[in-house]
Amino acid sequence: MPAGKPRLKGMSAVIYLKTMSILFTLAIGLPLLIVPLSWARLMRWQIPADTDLTNYFGRCLGAVVTAIAFLVFVYADKGALHAFMLELLLGAFALMVAVHVWGFLKRAQPWTETAEIPLYLLLSLSAAGFRFGWFA
């Protein structure tokens, strides 16, 4: 297996990185950036009376997710950057597991967020599998 192109059952890291970037841009990045309160309602969050801070933080997070996803998409073809990008995704996904578990334990989130814990765990494992060649 070439060092710059880890594989998971025939699916290249390039396809994985581009797929993750598109999915996260469409499912999380752009909705939070453009319509954060609509996204929050869809995810069953209670909307506070004063929404300025909620909108601000939602748009900030949406901007960060969109920027990272865009760069992952643009540089997914650069094999020399695969390790960095996979470690970035692994770190982000693992932290999302921690954030969602924390919210569950504190009973501070709707069930839809708790339901994402296995998803982020799976995404963490898939990023780690590509990064460290577990599935090759």
PDB file of C-alpha atoms in Angstrom:
ATOM      1  CA  MET A   1       0.000   0.000   0.000  1.00  0.00           C
ATOM      2  CA  PRO A   2       1.527   3.356  -0.999  1.00  0.00           C
ATOM      3  CA  ALA A   3       2.250   5.579   2.017  1.00  0.00           C
ATOM      4  CA  GLY A   4       0.181   8.532   0.757  1.00  0.00           C
ATOM      5  CA  LYS A   5      -2.968   6.611  -0.208  1.00  0.00           C
ATOM      6  CA  PRO A   6      -4.366   4.488   2.610  1.00  0.00           C
ATOM      7  CA  ARG A   7      -7.363   2.367   1.567  1.00  0.00           C
ATOM      8  CA  LEU A   8     -10.501   1.062   3.256  1.00  0.00           C
ATOM      9  CA  LYS A   9     -11.893  -1.905   1.309  1.00  0.00           C
ATOM     10  CA  GLY A  10     -10.940  -0.324  -2.020  1.00  0.00           C
ATOM     11  CA  MET A  11     -12.234   3.161  -1.205  1.00  0.00           C
ATOM     12  CA  SER A  12      -9.369   5.637  -1.380  1.00  0.00           C
ATOM     13  CA  ALA A  13      -8.615   8.301   1.206  1.00  0.00           C
ATOM     14  CA  VAL A  14      -9.331  10.894  -1.483  1.00  0.00           C
ATOM     15  CA  ILE A  15     -12.907   9.683  -1.881  1.00  0.00           C
ATOM     16  CA  TYR A  16     -13.336   9.443   1.897  1.00  0.00           C
ATOM     17  CA  LEU A  17     -12.029  12.983   2.472  1.00  0.00           C
ATOM     18  CA  LYS A  18     -14.113  14.495  -0.325  1.00  0.00           C
ATOM     19  CA  THR A  19     -17.224  12.639   0.823  1.00  0.00           C
ATOM     20  CA  MET A  20     -16.789  13.813   4.425  1.00  0.00           C
ATOM     21  CA  SER A  21     -16.238  17.394   3.280  1.00  0.00           C
ATOM     22  CA  ILE A  22     -19.368  17.426   1.119  1.00  0.00           C
ATOM     23  CA  LEU A  23     -21.544  15.754   3.748  1.00  0.00           C
ATOM     24  CA  PHE A  24     -20.408  18.045   6.565  1.00  0.00           C
ATOM     25  CA  THR A  25     -20.746  21.152   4.429  1.00  0.00           C
ATOM     26  CA  LEU A  26     -24.310  20.268   3.431  1.00  0.00           C
ATOM     27  CA  ALA A  27     -25.524  18.755   6.719  1.00  0.00           C
ATOM     28  CA  ILE A  28     -23.842  21.011   9.278  1.00  0.00           C
ATOM     29  CA  GLY A  29     -21.642  23.790   7.914  1.00  0.00           C
ATOM     30  CA  LEU A  30     -23.975  25.674   5.584  1.00  0.00           C
ATOM     31  CA  PRO A  31     -27.160  25.189   7.629  1.00  0.00           C
ATOM     32  CA  LEU A  32     -25.446  26.572  10.737  1.00  0.00           C
ATOM     33  CA  LEU A  33     -23.848  29.384   8.764  1.00  0.00           C
ATOM     34  CA  ILE A  34     -27.023  30.457   6.957  1.00  0.00           C
ATOM     35  CA  VAL A  35     -29.993  29.416   9.108  1.00  0.00           C
ATOM     36  CA  PRO A  36     -28.727  28.423  12.579  1.00  0.00           C
ATOM     37  CA  LEU A  37     -32.094  28.681  14.321  1.00  0.00           C
ATOM     38  CA  SER A  38     -33.857  26.573  11.692  1.00  0.00           C
ATOM     39  CA  TRP A  39     -31.146  23.954  12.119  1.00  0.00           C
ATOM     40  CA  ALA A  40     -31.594  24.123  15.915  1.00  0.00           C
ATOM     41  CA  ARG A  41     -35.356  23.651  15.608  1.00  0.00           C
ATOM     42  CA  LEU A  42     -34.838  20.687  13.284  1.00  0.00           C
ATOM     43  CA  MET A  43     -32.543  19.147  15.893  1.00  0.00           C
ATOM     44  CA  ARG A  44     -35.238  19.715  18.567  1.00  0.00           C
ATOM     45  CA  TRP A  45     -33.422  22.420  20.550  1.00  0.00           C
ATOM     46  CA  GLN A  46     -35.470  24.911  22.537  1.00  0.00           C
ATOM     47  CA  ILE A  47     -34.947  28.387  21.113  1.00  0.00           C
ATOM     48  CA  PRO A  48     -34.288  31.099  23.713  1.00  0.00           C
ATOM     49  CA  ALA A  49     -36.172  34.405  23.699  1.00  0.00           C
ATOM     50  CA  ASP A  50     -32.998  36.355  22.939  1.00  0.00           C
ATOM     51  CA  THR A  51     -31.480  34.689  19.870  1.00  0.00           C
ATOM     52  CA  ASP A  52     -28.567  37.038  19.116  1.00  0.00           C
ATOM     53  CA  LEU A  53     -25.920  34.951  20.916  1.00  0.00           C
ATOM     54  CA  THR A  54     -27.399  31.695  19.614  1.00  0.00           C
ATOM     55  CA  ASN A  55     -27.274  32.982  16.042  1.00  0.00           C
ATOM     56  CA  TYR A  56     -23.744  34.303  16.537  1.00  0.00           C
ATOM     57  CA  PHE A  57     -22.344  31.020  17.889  1.00  0.00           C
ATOM     58  CA  GLY A  58     -24.244  28.979  15.303  1.00  0.00           C
ATOM     59  CA  ARG A  59     -22.859  31.071  12.463  1.00  0.00           C
ATOM     60  CA  CYS A  60     -19.342  30.967  13.909  1.00  0.00           C
ATOM     61  CA  LEU A  61     -19.438  27.172  14.150  1.00  0.00           C
ATOM     62  CA  GLY A  62     -20.961  26.931  10.677  1.00  0.00           C
ATOM     63  CA  ALA A  63     -18.185  29.125   9.283  1.00  0.00           C
ATOM     64  CA  VAL A  64     -15.461  26.974  10.881  1.00  0.00           C
ATOM     65  CA  VAL A  65     -17.037  23.700   9.694  1.00  0.00           C
ATOM     66  CA  THR A  66     -17.508  25.068   6.176  1.00  0.00           C
ATOM     67  CA  ALA A  67     -13.933  26.409   5.980  1.00  0.00           C
ATOM     68  CA  ILE A  68     -12.385  23.152   7.187  1.00  0.00           C
ATOM     69  CA  ALA A  69     -14.590  21.069   4.896  1.00  0.00           C
ATOM     70  CA  PHE A  70     -13.748  23.281   1.915  1.00  0.00           C
ATOM     71  CA  LEU A  71     -10.006  22.946   2.519  1.00  0.00           C
ATOM     72  CA  VAL A  72     -10.270  19.180   3.024  1.00  0.00           C
ATOM     73  CA  PHE A  73     -12.088  18.936  -0.301  1.00  0.00           C
ATOM     74  CA  VAL A  74      -9.569  21.150  -2.131  1.00  0.00           C
ATOM     75  CA  TYR A  75      -6.496  19.369  -0.762  1.00  0.00           C
ATOM     76  CA  ALA A  76      -7.867  15.788  -0.670  1.00  0.00           C
ATOM     77  CA  ASP A  77      -5.848  14.995  -3.820  1.00  0.00           C
ATOM     78  CA  LYS A  78      -2.574  15.889  -2.075  1.00  0.00           C
ATOM     79  CA  GLY A  79      -1.349  12.583  -0.655  1.00  0.00           C
ATOM     80  CA  ALA A  80       1.272  14.343   1.445  1.00  0.00           C
ATOM     81  CA  LEU A  81      -1.538  16.058   3.398  1.00  0.00           C
ATOM     82  CA  HIS A  82      -3.657  12.956   4.020  1.00  0.00           C
ATOM     83  CA  ALA A  83      -2.162  12.216   7.442  1.00  0.00           C
ATOM     84  CA  PHE A  84      -2.768  15.793   8.599  1.00  0.00           C
ATOM     85  CA  MET A  85      -6.333  15.941   7.271  1.00  0.00           C
ATOM     86  CA  LEU A  86      -7.235  12.521   8.682  1.00  0.00           C
ATOM     87  CA  GLU A  87      -5.824  13.493  12.076  1.00  0.00           C
ATOM     88  CA  LEU A  88      -7.789  16.756  11.932  1.00  0.00           C
ATOM     89  CA  LEU A  89     -11.002  14.844  11.206  1.00  0.00           C
ATOM     90  CA  LEU A  90     -10.184  12.241  13.852  1.00  0.00           C
ATOM     91  CA  GLY A  91      -9.671  14.991  16.429  1.00  0.00           C
ATOM     92  CA  ALA A  92     -12.861  16.805  15.456  1.00  0.00           C
ATOM     93  CA  PHE A  93     -14.968  13.634  15.426  1.00  0.00           C
ATOM     94  CA  ALA A  94     -13.533  12.392  18.741  1.00  0.00           C
ATOM     95  CA  LEU A  95     -14.213  15.755  20.365  1.00  0.00           C
ATOM     96  CA  MET A  96     -17.765  15.637  19.013  1.00  0.00           C
ATOM     97  CA  VAL A  97     -18.194  12.286  20.778  1.00  0.00           C
ATOM     98  CA  ALA A  98     -17.010  13.905  24.012  1.00  0.00           C
ATOM     99  CA  VAL A  99     -19.265  16.963  23.573  1.00  0.00           C
ATOM    100  CA  HIS A 100     -22.318  14.815  22.885  1.00  0.00           C
ATOM    101  CA  VAL A 101     -21.595  12.419  25.767  1.00  0.00           C
ATOM    102  CA  TRP A 102     -21.144  15.420  28.079  1.00  0.00           C
ATOM    103  CA  GLY A 103     -24.476  16.855  26.935  1.00  0.00           C
ATOM    104  CA  PHE A 104     -26.138  13.487  27.493  1.00  0.00           C
ATOM    105  CA  LEU A 105     -24.701  13.106  31.003  1.00  0.00           C
ATOM    106  CA  LYS A 106     -25.733  16.666  31.910  1.00  0.00           C
ATOM    107  CA  ARG A 107     -29.175  16.074  30.330  1.00  0.00           C
ATOM    108  CA  ALA A 108     -28.636  19.318  28.464  1.00  0.00           C
ATOM    109  CA  GLN A 109     -29.448  18.306  24.909  1.00  0.00           C
ATOM    110  CA  PRO A 110     -32.354  16.898  22.915  1.00  0.00           C
ATOM    111  CA  TRP A 111     -32.475  13.209  22.026  1.00  0.00           C
ATOM    112  CA  THR A 112     -31.405  13.996  18.463  1.00  0.00           C
ATOM    113  CA  GLU A 113     -27.981  15.085  19.708  1.00  0.00           C
ATOM    114  CA  THR A 114     -27.610  11.988  21.898  1.00  0.00           C
ATOM    115  CA  ALA A 115     -28.482   9.856  18.880  1.00  0.00           C
ATOM    116  CA  GLU A 116     -25.422  11.293  17.110  1.00  0.00           C
ATOM    117  CA  ILE A 117     -22.966   9.722  19.588  1.00  0.00           C
ATOM    118  CA  PRO A 118     -22.673   6.399  17.692  1.00  0.00           C
ATOM    119  CA  LEU A 119     -22.369   8.312  14.411  1.00  0.00           C
ATOM    120  CA  TYR A 120     -19.449  10.407  15.636  1.00  0.00           C
ATOM    121  CA  LEU A 121     -17.851   7.319  17.175  1.00  0.00           C
ATOM    122  CA  LEU A 122     -18.102   5.545  13.815  1.00  0.00           C
ATOM    123  CA  LEU A 123     -16.680   8.602  12.031  1.00  0.00           C
ATOM    124  CA  SER A 124     -13.803   8.706  14.544  1.00  0.00           C
ATOM    125  CA  LEU A 125     -13.031   5.053  13.910  1.00  0.00           C
ATOM    126  CA  SER A 126     -13.221   5.482  10.130  1.00  0.00           C
ATOM    127  CA  ALA A 127     -10.821   8.452  10.207  1.00  0.00           C
ATOM    128  CA  ALA A 128      -8.467   6.500  12.480  1.00  0.00           C
ATOM    129  CA  GLY A 129      -8.758   3.473  10.198  1.00  0.00           C
ATOM    130  CA  PHE A 130      -7.673   5.503   7.196  1.00  0.00           C
ATOM    131  CA  ARG A 131      -4.955   7.333   9.099  1.00  0.00           C
ATOM    132  CA  PHE A 132      -3.392   4.265  10.680  1.00  0.00           C
ATOM    133  CA  GLY A 133      -4.176   1.720   7.959  1.00  0.00           C
ATOM    134  CA  TRP A 134      -6.357  -0.527  10.129  1.00  0.00           C
ATOM    135  CA  PHE A 135      -8.607  -1.538   7.249  1.00  0.00           C
ATOM    136  CA  ALA A 136      -5.981  -2.063   4.585  1.00  0.00           C
TER     137      ALA A 136
END
